[in-house]
Amino acid sequence: MSAQNQQRCFIGLGANLSEPVAQLKRAIAALAELPASSLGKVSSLYASRPMGPQDQPDYVNAVAELHTGLTPLQLLDALQQIEQQQGRVRKAERWGPRTLDLDLLLYGNAQLHCERLTVPHYGLAEREFVLYPLQEIAADLQLPDGRSIAQLCLQVPRRGLTAIGSAHS
Ligand code: ROI
């Protein structure tokens, strides 16, 4: 795949079960191996308080940049495959704890809505554990609707979000 067909994408990573830091590092290694793709910048790992039900452990979150020639649905399939390889079981409980969650946040400037996929990710603009890691690796980013990441971060409190280390060490 030639470079001009590649899209700049951002993937949100989250885990709060079964050694979350190791889960995220393993997932980042798997992203680096995806076909027709190259891994770009990866944010720090962040500890974050659970959004949704509070009777679950804190999360570890990060965001990774990926340049890819995969289509959005091919990329979604690949992300779900990584989740499954790392023991993700989809439970009936909404917003419950998880070993690994990989969300396609942005796919170039695309705005997509189909049964399996909404891009930009529906929670992006409200989630501090997505916005601040995104700002760390793409400070000048604008969403397809023109809002800047800097502006969104000003509107969303950190809720205790804390960088806890590098994804590479
Ligand atoms: N809360 C935090 N802090 N981080 C997540 O990645 C996360 N993922 C989820 C829900 C349950 C909404 N809460 C989260 O899916």
mmCIF file with all atom_site columns, C-alpha atoms and ligand atoms in Angstrom:
data_model
loop_
_atom_site.group_PDB
_atom_site.id
_atom_site.type_symbol
_atom_site.label_atom_id
_atom_site.label_alt_id
_atom_site.label_comp_id
_atom_site.label_asym_id
_atom_site.label_entity_id
_atom_site.label_seq_id
_atom_site.pdbx_PDB_ins_code
_atom_site.Cartn_x
_atom_site.Cartn_y
_atom_site.Cartn_z
_atom_site.occupancy
_atom_site.B_iso_or_equiv
_atom_site.pdbx_formal_charge
_atom_site.auth_seq_id
_atom_site.auth_comp_id
_atom_site.auth_asym_id
_atom_site.auth_atom_id
_atom_site.pdbx_PDB_model_num
ATOM   1   C CA . MET A 1 1   ? 0.000   0.000   0.000  1.00 0.00 ? 1   MET A CA 1
ATOM   2   C CA . SER A 1 2   ? 1.498   3.344   -0.976 1.00 0.00 ? 2   SER A CA 1
ATOM   3   C CA . ALA A 1 3   ? 1.843   6.061   1.607  1.00 0.00 ? 3   ALA A CA 1
ATOM   4   C CA . GLN A 1 4   ? -0.633  8.444   -0.045 1.00 0.00 ? 4   GLN A CA 1
ATOM   5   C CA . ASN A 1 5   ? -3.478  5.954   0.526  1.00 0.00 ? 5   ASN A CA 1
ATOM   6   C CA . GLN A 1 6   ? -2.754  5.799   4.220  1.00 0.00 ? 6   GLN A CA 1
ATOM   7   C CA . GLN A 1 7   ? -5.044  7.429   6.719  1.00 0.00 ? 7   GLN A CA 1
ATOM   8   C CA . ARG A 1 8   ? -3.954  8.908   10.011 1.00 0.00 ? 8   ARG A CA 1
ATOM   9   C CA . CYS A 1 9   ? -5.978  7.188   12.716 1.00 0.00 ? 9   CYS A CA 1
ATOM   10  C CA . PHE A 1 10  ? -6.095  7.318   16.479 1.00 0.00 ? 10  PHE A CA 1
ATOM   11  C CA . ILE A 1 11  ? -6.870  4.307   18.648 1.00 0.00 ? 11  ILE A CA 1
ATOM   12  C CA . GLY A 1 12  ? -7.984  4.583   22.285 1.00 0.00 ? 12  GLY A CA 1
ATOM   13  C CA . LEU A 1 13  ? -6.749  1.834   24.584 1.00 0.00 ? 13  LEU A CA 1
ATOM   14  C CA . GLY A 1 14  ? -8.224  1.005   27.991 1.00 0.00 ? 14  GLY A CA 1
ATOM   15  C CA . ALA A 1 15  ? -8.055  -1.824  30.517 1.00 0.00 ? 15  ALA A CA 1
ATOM   16  C CA . ASN A 1 16  ? -8.855  -2.337  34.202 1.00 0.00 ? 16  ASN A CA 1
ATOM   17  C CA . LEU A 1 17  ? -8.485  -6.086  34.740 1.00 0.00 ? 17  LEU A CA 1
ATOM   18  C CA . SER A 1 18  ? -5.665  -8.681  34.543 1.00 0.00 ? 18  SER A CA 1
ATOM   19  C CA . GLU A 1 19  ? -2.607  -6.421  34.746 1.00 0.00 ? 19  GLU A CA 1
ATOM   20  C CA . PRO A 1 20  ? -3.821  -3.445  32.705 1.00 0.00 ? 20  PRO A CA 1
ATOM   21  C CA . VAL A 1 21  ? -0.358  -1.964  32.047 1.00 0.00 ? 21  VAL A CA 1
ATOM   22  C CA . ALA A 1 22  ? 0.829   -5.246  30.525 1.00 0.00 ? 22  ALA A CA 1
ATOM   23  C CA . GLN A 1 23  ? -2.411  -5.506  28.522 1.00 0.00 ? 23  GLN A CA 1
ATOM   24  C CA . LEU A 1 24  ? -1.871  -2.067  27.003 1.00 0.00 ? 24  LEU A CA 1
ATOM   25  C CA . LYS A 1 25  ? 1.799   -2.707  26.184 1.00 0.00 ? 25  LYS A CA 1
ATOM   26  C CA . ARG A 1 26  ? 0.923   -5.992  24.507 1.00 0.00 ? 26  ARG A CA 1
ATOM   27  C CA . ALA A 1 27  ? -1.860  -4.315  22.514 1.00 0.00 ? 27  ALA A CA 1
ATOM   28  C CA . ILE A 1 28  ? 0.525   -1.577  21.336 1.00 0.00 ? 28  ILE A CA 1
ATOM   29  C CA . ALA A 1 29  ? 2.969   -4.255  20.159 1.00 0.00 ? 29  ALA A CA 1
ATOM   30  C CA . ALA A 1 30  ? 0.089   -5.891  18.262 1.00 0.00 ? 30  ALA A CA 1
ATOM   31  C CA . LEU A 1 31  ? -0.895  -2.553  16.649 1.00 0.00 ? 31  LEU A CA 1
ATOM   32  C CA . ALA A 1 32  ? 2.691   -2.206  15.402 1.00 0.00 ? 32  ALA A CA 1
ATOM   33  C CA . GLU A 1 33  ? 2.278   -5.537  13.593 1.00 0.00 ? 33  GLU A CA 1
ATOM   34  C CA . LEU A 1 34  ? -0.960  -4.746  11.737 1.00 0.00 ? 34  LEU A CA 1
ATOM   35  C CA . PRO A 1 35  ? -0.837  -5.238  7.958  1.00 0.00 ? 35  PRO A CA 1
ATOM   36  C CA . ALA A 1 36  ? -0.598  -2.181  5.668  1.00 0.00 ? 36  ALA A CA 1
ATOM   37  C CA . SER A 1 37  ? -0.052  -0.027  8.736  1.00 0.00 ? 37  SER A CA 1
ATOM   38  C CA . SER A 1 38  ? 2.620   1.724   10.719 1.00 0.00 ? 38  SER A CA 1
ATOM   39  C CA . LEU A 1 39  ? 2.463   2.777   14.335 1.00 0.00 ? 39  LEU A CA 1
ATOM   40  C CA . GLY A 1 40  ? 3.042   6.481   14.964 1.00 0.00 ? 40  GLY A CA 1
ATOM   41  C CA . LYS A 1 41  ? 3.210   8.246   18.315 1.00 0.00 ? 41  LYS A CA 1
ATOM   42  C CA . VAL A 1 42  ? 1.957   6.560   21.465 1.00 0.00 ? 42  VAL A CA 1
ATOM   43  C CA . SER A 1 43  ? 0.879   8.606   24.491 1.00 0.00 ? 43  SER A CA 1
ATOM   44  C CA . SER A 1 44  ? 1.967   8.002   28.044 1.00 0.00 ? 44  SER A CA 1
ATOM   45  C CA . LEU A 1 45  ? -0.019  5.480   30.033 1.00 0.00 ? 45  LEU A CA 1
ATOM   46  C CA . TYR A 1 46  ? -2.567  7.195   32.264 1.00 0.00 ? 46  TYR A CA 1
ATOM   47  C CA . ALA A 1 47  ? -4.399  6.058   35.394 1.00 0.00 ? 47  ALA A CA 1
ATOM   48  C CA . SER A 1 48  ? -8.057  7.140   35.259 1.00 0.00 ? 48  SER A CA 1
ATOM   49  C CA . ARG A 1 49  ? -11.105 6.839   37.437 1.00 0.00 ? 49  ARG A CA 1
ATOM   50  C CA . PRO A 1 50  ? -13.851 4.660   35.974 1.00 0.00 ? 50  PRO A CA 1
ATOM   51  C CA . MET A 1 51  ? -16.466 6.403   33.924 1.00 0.00 ? 51  MET A CA 1
ATOM   52  C CA . GLY A 1 52  ? -19.793 4.673   34.511 1.00 0.00 ? 52  GLY A CA 1
ATOM   53  C CA . PRO A 1 53  ? -20.242 2.223   37.400 1.00 0.00 ? 53  PRO A CA 1
ATOM   54  C CA . GLN A 1 54  ? -17.808 3.114   40.204 1.00 0.00 ? 54  GLN A CA 1
ATOM   55  C CA . ASP A 1 55  ? -17.607 -0.391  41.742 1.00 0.00 ? 55  ASP A CA 1
ATOM   56  C CA . GLN A 1 56  ? -14.775 -1.410  39.427 1.00 0.00 ? 56  GLN A CA 1
ATOM   57  C CA . PRO A 1 57  ? -10.994 -0.857  39.484 1.00 0.00 ? 57  PRO A CA 1
ATOM   58  C CA . ASP A 1 58  ? -9.363  2.293   38.076 1.00 0.00 ? 58  ASP A CA 1
ATOM   59  C CA . TYR A 1 59  ? -8.441  2.096   34.399 1.00 0.00 ? 59  TYR A CA 1
ATOM   60  C CA . VAL A 1 60  ? -5.183  2.460   32.534 1.00 0.00 ? 60  VAL A CA 1
ATOM   61  C CA . ASN A 1 61  ? -5.693  4.386   29.288 1.00 0.00 ? 61  ASN A CA 1
ATOM   62  C CA . ALA A 1 62  ? -3.564  5.526   26.361 1.00 0.00 ? 62  ALA A CA 1
ATOM   63  C CA . VAL A 1 63  ? -3.969  6.704   22.770 1.00 0.00 ? 63  VAL A CA 1
ATOM   64  C CA . ALA A 1 64  ? -1.922  5.527   19.778 1.00 0.00 ? 64  ALA A CA 1
ATOM   65  C CA . GLU A 1 65  ? -1.534  7.038   16.319 1.00 0.00 ? 65  GLU A CA 1
ATOM   66  C CA . LEU A 1 66  ? -1.688  4.574   13.447 1.00 0.00 ? 66  LEU A CA 1
ATOM   67  C CA . HIS A 1 67  ? -1.130  5.242   9.755  1.00 0.00 ? 67  HIS A CA 1
ATOM   68  C CA . THR A 1 68  ? -3.074  2.611   7.874  1.00 0.00 ? 68  THR A CA 1
ATOM   69  C CA . GLY A 1 69  ? -4.162  1.495   4.439  1.00 0.00 ? 69  GLY A CA 1
ATOM   70  C CA . LEU A 1 70  ? -6.879  -0.692  5.984  1.00 0.00 ? 70  LEU A CA 1
ATOM   71  C CA . THR A 1 71  ? -10.478 0.429   5.503  1.00 0.00 ? 71  THR A CA 1
ATOM   72  C CA . PRO A 1 72  ? -12.385 1.455   8.659  1.00 0.00 ? 72  PRO A CA 1
ATOM   73  C CA . LEU A 1 73  ? -14.136 -1.922  8.917  1.00 0.00 ? 73  LEU A CA 1
ATOM   74  C CA . GLN A 1 74  ? -10.940 -3.847  8.228  1.00 0.00 ? 74  GLN A CA 1
ATOM   75  C CA . LEU A 1 75  ? -9.309  -1.862  11.003 1.00 0.00 ? 75  LEU A CA 1
ATOM   76  C CA . LEU A 1 76  ? -12.267 -2.492  13.341 1.00 0.00 ? 76  LEU A CA 1
ATOM   77  C CA . ASP A 1 77  ? -11.992 -6.238  12.647 1.00 0.00 ? 77  ASP A CA 1
ATOM   78  C CA . ALA A 1 78  ? -8.274  -6.124  13.381 1.00 0.00 ? 78  ALA A CA 1
ATOM   79  C CA . LEU A 1 79  ? -8.837  -4.253  16.660 1.00 0.00 ? 79  LEU A CA 1
ATOM   80  C CA . GLN A 1 80  ? -11.506 -6.732  17.773 1.00 0.00 ? 80  GLN A CA 1
ATOM   81  C CA . GLN A 1 81  ? -9.168  -9.587  16.927 1.00 0.00 ? 81  GLN A CA 1
ATOM   82  C CA . ILE A 1 82  ? -6.479  -8.104  19.178 1.00 0.00 ? 82  ILE A CA 1
ATOM   83  C CA . GLU A 1 83  ? -9.055  -7.692  21.969 1.00 0.00 ? 83  GLU A CA 1
ATOM   84  C CA . GLN A 1 84  ? -10.041 -11.326 21.634 1.00 0.00 ? 84  GLN A CA 1
ATOM   85  C CA . GLN A 1 85  ? -6.458  -12.579 21.484 1.00 0.00 ? 85  GLN A CA 1
ATOM   86  C CA . GLN A 1 86  ? -5.924  -10.830 24.812 1.00 0.00 ? 86  GLN A CA 1
ATOM   87  C CA . GLY A 1 87  ? -8.811  -12.605 26.469 1.00 0.00 ? 87  GLY A CA 1
ATOM   88  C CA . ARG A 1 88  ? -11.571 -10.027 26.085 1.00 0.00 ? 88  ARG A CA 1
ATOM   89  C CA . VAL A 1 89  ? -14.957 -11.495 26.799 1.00 0.00 ? 89  VAL A CA 1
ATOM   90  C CA . ARG A 1 90  ? -17.882 -9.323  25.772 1.00 0.00 ? 90  ARG A CA 1
ATOM   91  C CA . LYS A 1 91  ? -20.222 -9.307  28.749 1.00 0.00 ? 91  LYS A CA 1
ATOM   92  C CA . ALA A 1 92  ? -23.864 -8.374  28.851 1.00 0.00 ? 92  ALA A CA 1
ATOM   93  C CA . GLU A 1 93  ? -23.128 -5.697  31.448 1.00 0.00 ? 93  GLU A CA 1
ATOM   94  C CA . ARG A 1 94  ? -22.864 -2.278  29.880 1.00 0.00 ? 94  ARG A CA 1
ATOM   95  C CA . TRP A 1 95  ? -19.872 -0.199  30.977 1.00 0.00 ? 95  TRP A CA 1
ATOM   96  C CA . GLY A 1 96  ? -18.469 -3.015  33.118 1.00 0.00 ? 96  GLY A CA 1
ATOM   97  C CA . PRO A 1 97  ? -14.757 -3.783  33.681 1.00 0.00 ? 97  PRO A CA 1
ATOM   98  C CA . ARG A 1 98  ? -12.669 -5.135  30.805 1.00 0.00 ? 98  ARG A CA 1
ATOM   99  C CA . THR A 1 99  ? -9.299  -6.700  30.109 1.00 0.00 ? 99  THR A CA 1
ATOM   100 C CA . LEU A 1 100 ? -8.806  -4.639  26.964 1.00 0.00 ? 100 LEU A CA 1
ATOM   101 C CA . ASP A 1 101 ? -10.811 -2.137  24.987 1.00 0.00 ? 101 ASP A CA 1
ATOM   102 C CA . LEU A 1 102 ? -9.566  -0.786  21.656 1.00 0.00 ? 102 LEU A CA 1
ATOM   103 C CA . ASP A 1 103 ? -11.667 2.053   20.235 1.00 0.00 ? 103 ASP A CA 1
ATOM   104 C CA . LEU A 1 104 ? -11.267 3.532   16.784 1.00 0.00 ? 104 LEU A CA 1
ATOM   105 C CA . LEU A 1 105 ? -11.402 7.223   17.747 1.00 0.00 ? 105 LEU A CA 1
ATOM   106 C CA . LEU A 1 106 ? -10.585 8.949   14.469 1.00 0.00 ? 106 LEU A CA 1
ATOM   107 C CA . TYR A 1 107 ? -10.015 7.750   10.912 1.00 0.00 ? 107 TYR A CA 1
ATOM   108 C CA . GLY A 1 108 ? -8.462  10.641  9.012  1.00 0.00 ? 108 GLY A CA 1
ATOM   109 C CA . ASN A 1 109 ? -11.099 13.316  8.634  1.00 0.00 ? 109 ASN A CA 1
ATOM   110 C CA . ALA A 1 110 ? -13.887 10.786  8.066  1.00 0.00 ? 110 ALA A CA 1
ATOM   111 C CA . GLN A 1 111 ? -17.309 10.930  9.667  1.00 0.00 ? 111 GLN A CA 1
ATOM   112 C CA . LEU A 1 112 ? -18.818 7.448   9.489  1.00 0.00 ? 112 LEU A CA 1
ATOM   113 C CA . HIS A 1 113 ? -21.954 5.946   10.867 1.00 0.00 ? 113 HIS A CA 1
ATOM   114 C CA . CYS A 1 114 ? -22.955 2.354   10.300 1.00 0.00 ? 114 CYS A CA 1
ATOM   115 C CA . GLU A 1 115 ? -24.258 -0.460  12.458 1.00 0.00 ? 115 GLU A CA 1
ATOM   116 C CA . ARG A 1 116 ? -20.824 -1.566  13.643 1.00 0.00 ? 116 ARG A CA 1
ATOM   117 C CA . LEU A 1 117 ? -18.981 1.689   13.748 1.00 0.00 ? 117 LEU A CA 1
ATOM   118 C CA . THR A 1 118 ? -19.338 5.387   14.503 1.00 0.00 ? 118 THR A CA 1
ATOM   119 C CA . VAL A 1 119 ? -16.341 7.643   13.778 1.00 0.00 ? 119 VAL A CA 1
ATOM   120 C CA . PRO A 1 120 ? -15.365 9.937   15.450 1.00 0.00 ? 120 PRO A CA 1
ATOM   121 C CA . HIS A 1 121 ? -15.995 7.731   18.488 1.00 0.00 ? 121 HIS A CA 1
ATOM   122 C CA . TYR A 1 122 ? -19.215 8.880   20.180 1.00 0.00 ? 122 TYR A CA 1
ATOM   123 C CA . GLY A 1 123 ? -17.552 9.443   23.576 1.00 0.00 ? 123 GLY A CA 1
ATOM   124 C CA . LEU A 1 124 ? -14.423 11.201  22.367 1.00 0.00 ? 124 LEU A CA 1
ATOM   125 C CA . ALA A 1 125 ? -15.386 14.784  23.212 1.00 0.00 ? 125 ALA A CA 1
ATOM   126 C CA . GLU A 1 126 ? -16.476 14.008  26.802 1.00 0.00 ? 126 GLU A CA 1
ATOM   127 C CA . ARG A 1 127 ? -13.830 11.548  27.945 1.00 0.00 ? 127 ARG A CA 1
ATOM   128 C CA . GLU A 1 128 ? -10.823 12.999  29.715 1.00 0.00 ? 128 GLU A CA 1
ATOM   129 C CA . PHE A 1 129 ? -8.983  9.672   29.365 1.00 0.00 ? 129 PHE A CA 1
ATOM   130 C CA . VAL A 1 130 ? -9.220  10.057  25.575 1.00 0.00 ? 130 VAL A CA 1
ATOM   131 C CA . LEU A 1 131 ? -8.802  13.836  25.154 1.00 0.00 ? 131 LEU A CA 1
ATOM   132 C CA . TYR A 1 132 ? -5.654  14.410  27.237 1.00 0.00 ? 132 TYR A CA 1
ATOM   133 C CA . PRO A 1 133 ? -3.640  11.483  25.816 1.00 0.00 ? 133 PRO A CA 1
ATOM   134 C CA . LEU A 1 134 ? -4.737  12.618  22.341 1.00 0.00 ? 134 LEU A CA 1
ATOM   135 C CA . GLN A 1 135 ? -3.559  16.140  23.068 1.00 0.00 ? 135 GLN A CA 1
ATOM   136 C CA . GLU A 1 136 ? -0.214  14.776  24.283 1.00 0.00 ? 136 GLU A CA 1
ATOM   137 C CA . ILE A 1 137 ? 0.556   13.179  20.898 1.00 0.00 ? 137 ILE A CA 1
ATOM   138 C CA . ALA A 1 138 ? -1.385  15.502  18.537 1.00 0.00 ? 138 ALA A CA 1
ATOM   139 C CA . ALA A 1 139 ? -1.589  18.941  20.138 1.00 0.00 ? 139 ALA A CA 1
ATOM   140 C CA . ASP A 1 140 ? -2.708  20.657  16.895 1.00 0.00 ? 140 ASP A CA 1
ATOM   141 C CA . LEU A 1 141 ? -5.416  18.125  16.051 1.00 0.00 ? 141 LEU A CA 1
ATOM   142 C CA . GLN A 1 142 ? -8.833  19.203  14.835 1.00 0.00 ? 142 GLN A CA 1
ATOM   143 C CA . LEU A 1 143 ? -11.871 16.946  14.749 1.00 0.00 ? 143 LEU A CA 1
ATOM   144 C CA . PRO A 1 144 ? -13.740 16.560  11.438 1.00 0.00 ? 144 PRO A CA 1
ATOM   145 C CA . ASP A 1 145 ? -16.336 19.057  12.735 1.00 0.00 ? 145 ASP A CA 1
ATOM   146 C CA . GLY A 1 146 ? -13.615 21.689  13.217 1.00 0.00 ? 146 GLY A CA 1
ATOM   147 C CA . ARG A 1 147 ? -13.369 21.600  17.020 1.00 0.00 ? 147 ARG A CA 1
ATOM   148 C CA . SER A 1 148 ? -9.783  21.583  18.258 1.00 0.00 ? 148 SER A CA 1
ATOM   149 C CA . ILE A 1 149 ? -8.418  19.132  20.779 1.00 0.00 ? 149 ILE A CA 1
ATOM   150 C CA . ALA A 1 150 ? -7.042  22.069  22.792 1.00 0.00 ? 150 ALA A CA 1
ATOM   151 C CA . GLN A 1 151 ? -10.512 23.627  23.050 1.00 0.00 ? 151 GLN A CA 1
ATOM   152 C CA . LEU A 1 152 ? -12.113 20.322  24.111 1.00 0.00 ? 152 LEU A CA 1
ATOM   153 C CA . CYS A 1 153 ? -9.497  19.727  26.812 1.00 0.00 ? 153 CYS A CA 1
ATOM   154 C CA . LEU A 1 154 ? -10.310 23.147  28.289 1.00 0.00 ? 154 LEU A CA 1
ATOM   155 C CA . GLN A 1 155 ? -13.948 22.058  28.630 1.00 0.00 ? 155 GLN A CA 1
ATOM   156 C CA . VAL A 1 156 ? -13.371 18.651  30.231 1.00 0.00 ? 156 VAL A CA 1
ATOM   157 C CA . PRO A 1 157 ? -11.849 18.344  33.729 1.00 0.00 ? 157 PRO A CA 1
ATOM   158 C CA . ARG A 1 158 ? -9.065  15.804  34.267 1.00 0.00 ? 158 ARG A CA 1
ATOM   159 C CA . ARG A 1 159 ? -10.988 13.968  37.058 1.00 0.00 ? 159 ARG A CA 1
ATOM   160 C CA . GLY A 1 160 ? -7.717  12.774  38.559 1.00 0.00 ? 160 GLY A CA 1
ATOM   161 C CA . LEU A 1 161 ? -6.255  11.562  35.267 1.00 0.00 ? 161 LEU A CA 1
ATOM   162 C CA . THR A 1 162 ? -2.523  10.992  35.899 1.00 0.00 ? 162 THR A CA 1
ATOM   163 C CA . ALA A 1 163 ? 0.334   9.950   33.630 1.00 0.00 ? 163 ALA A CA 1
ATOM   164 C CA . ILE A 1 164 ? 1.933   6.862   35.168 1.00 0.00 ? 164 ILE A CA 1
ATOM   165 C CA . GLY A 1 165 ? 4.681   6.037   32.700 1.00 0.00 ? 165 GLY A CA 1
ATOM   166 C CA . SER A 1 166 ? 5.735   5.270   29.183 1.00 0.00 ? 166 SER A CA 1
ATOM   167 C CA . ALA A 1 167 ? 4.151   2.664   26.952 1.00 0.00 ? 167 ALA A CA 1
ATOM   168 C CA . HIS A 1 168 ? 7.609   1.742   25.652 1.00 0.00 ? 168 HIS A CA 1
ATOM   169 C CA . SER A 1 169 ? 9.512   0.941   28.860 1.00 0.00 ? 169 SER A CA 1
HETATM 170 N N1 . ROI B 2 .   ? -13.559 4.535   32.254 1.00 0.00 ? 1   ROI B N1 1
HETATM 171 C C1 . ROI B 2 .   ? -12.253 4.851   32.123 1.00 0.00 ? 1   ROI B C1 1
HETATM 172 N N2 . ROI B 2 .   ? -11.678 5.648   33.029 1.00 0.00 ? 1   ROI B N2 1
HETATM 173 N N3 . ROI B 2 .   ? -11.502 4.378   31.105 1.00 0.00 ? 1   ROI B N3 1
HETATM 174 C C2 . ROI B 2 .   ? -12.039 3.567   30.146 1.00 0.00 ? 1   ROI B C2 1
HETATM 175 O O1 . ROI B 2 .   ? -11.324 3.155   29.218 1.00 0.00 ? 1   ROI B O1 1
HETATM 176 C C3 . ROI B 2 .   ? -13.394 3.225   30.243 1.00 0.00 ? 1   ROI B C3 1
HETATM 177 N N4 . ROI B 2 .   ? -13.998 2.424   29.318 1.00 0.00 ? 1   ROI B N4 1
HETATM 178 C C4 . ROI B 2 .   ? -15.280 2.124   29.382 1.00 0.00 ? 1   ROI B C4 1
HETATM 179 C C5 . ROI B 2 .   ? -16.169 2.653   30.460 1.00 0.00 ? 1   ROI B C5 1
HETATM 180 C C6 . ROI B 2 .   ? -16.846 1.501   31.163 1.00 0.00 ? 1   ROI B C6 1
HETATM 181 C C7 . ROI B 2 .   ? -17.187 3.583   29.824 1.00 0.00 ? 1   ROI B C7 1
HETATM 182 N N5 . ROI B 2 .   ? -15.450 3.413   31.460 1.00 0.00 ? 1   ROI B N5 1
HETATM 183 C C8 . ROI B 2 .   ? -14.143 3.728   31.320 1.00 0.00 ? 1   ROI B C8 1
HETATM 184 O O2 . ROI B 2 .   ? -15.806 1.373   28.453 1.00 0.00 ? 1   ROI B O2 1
#
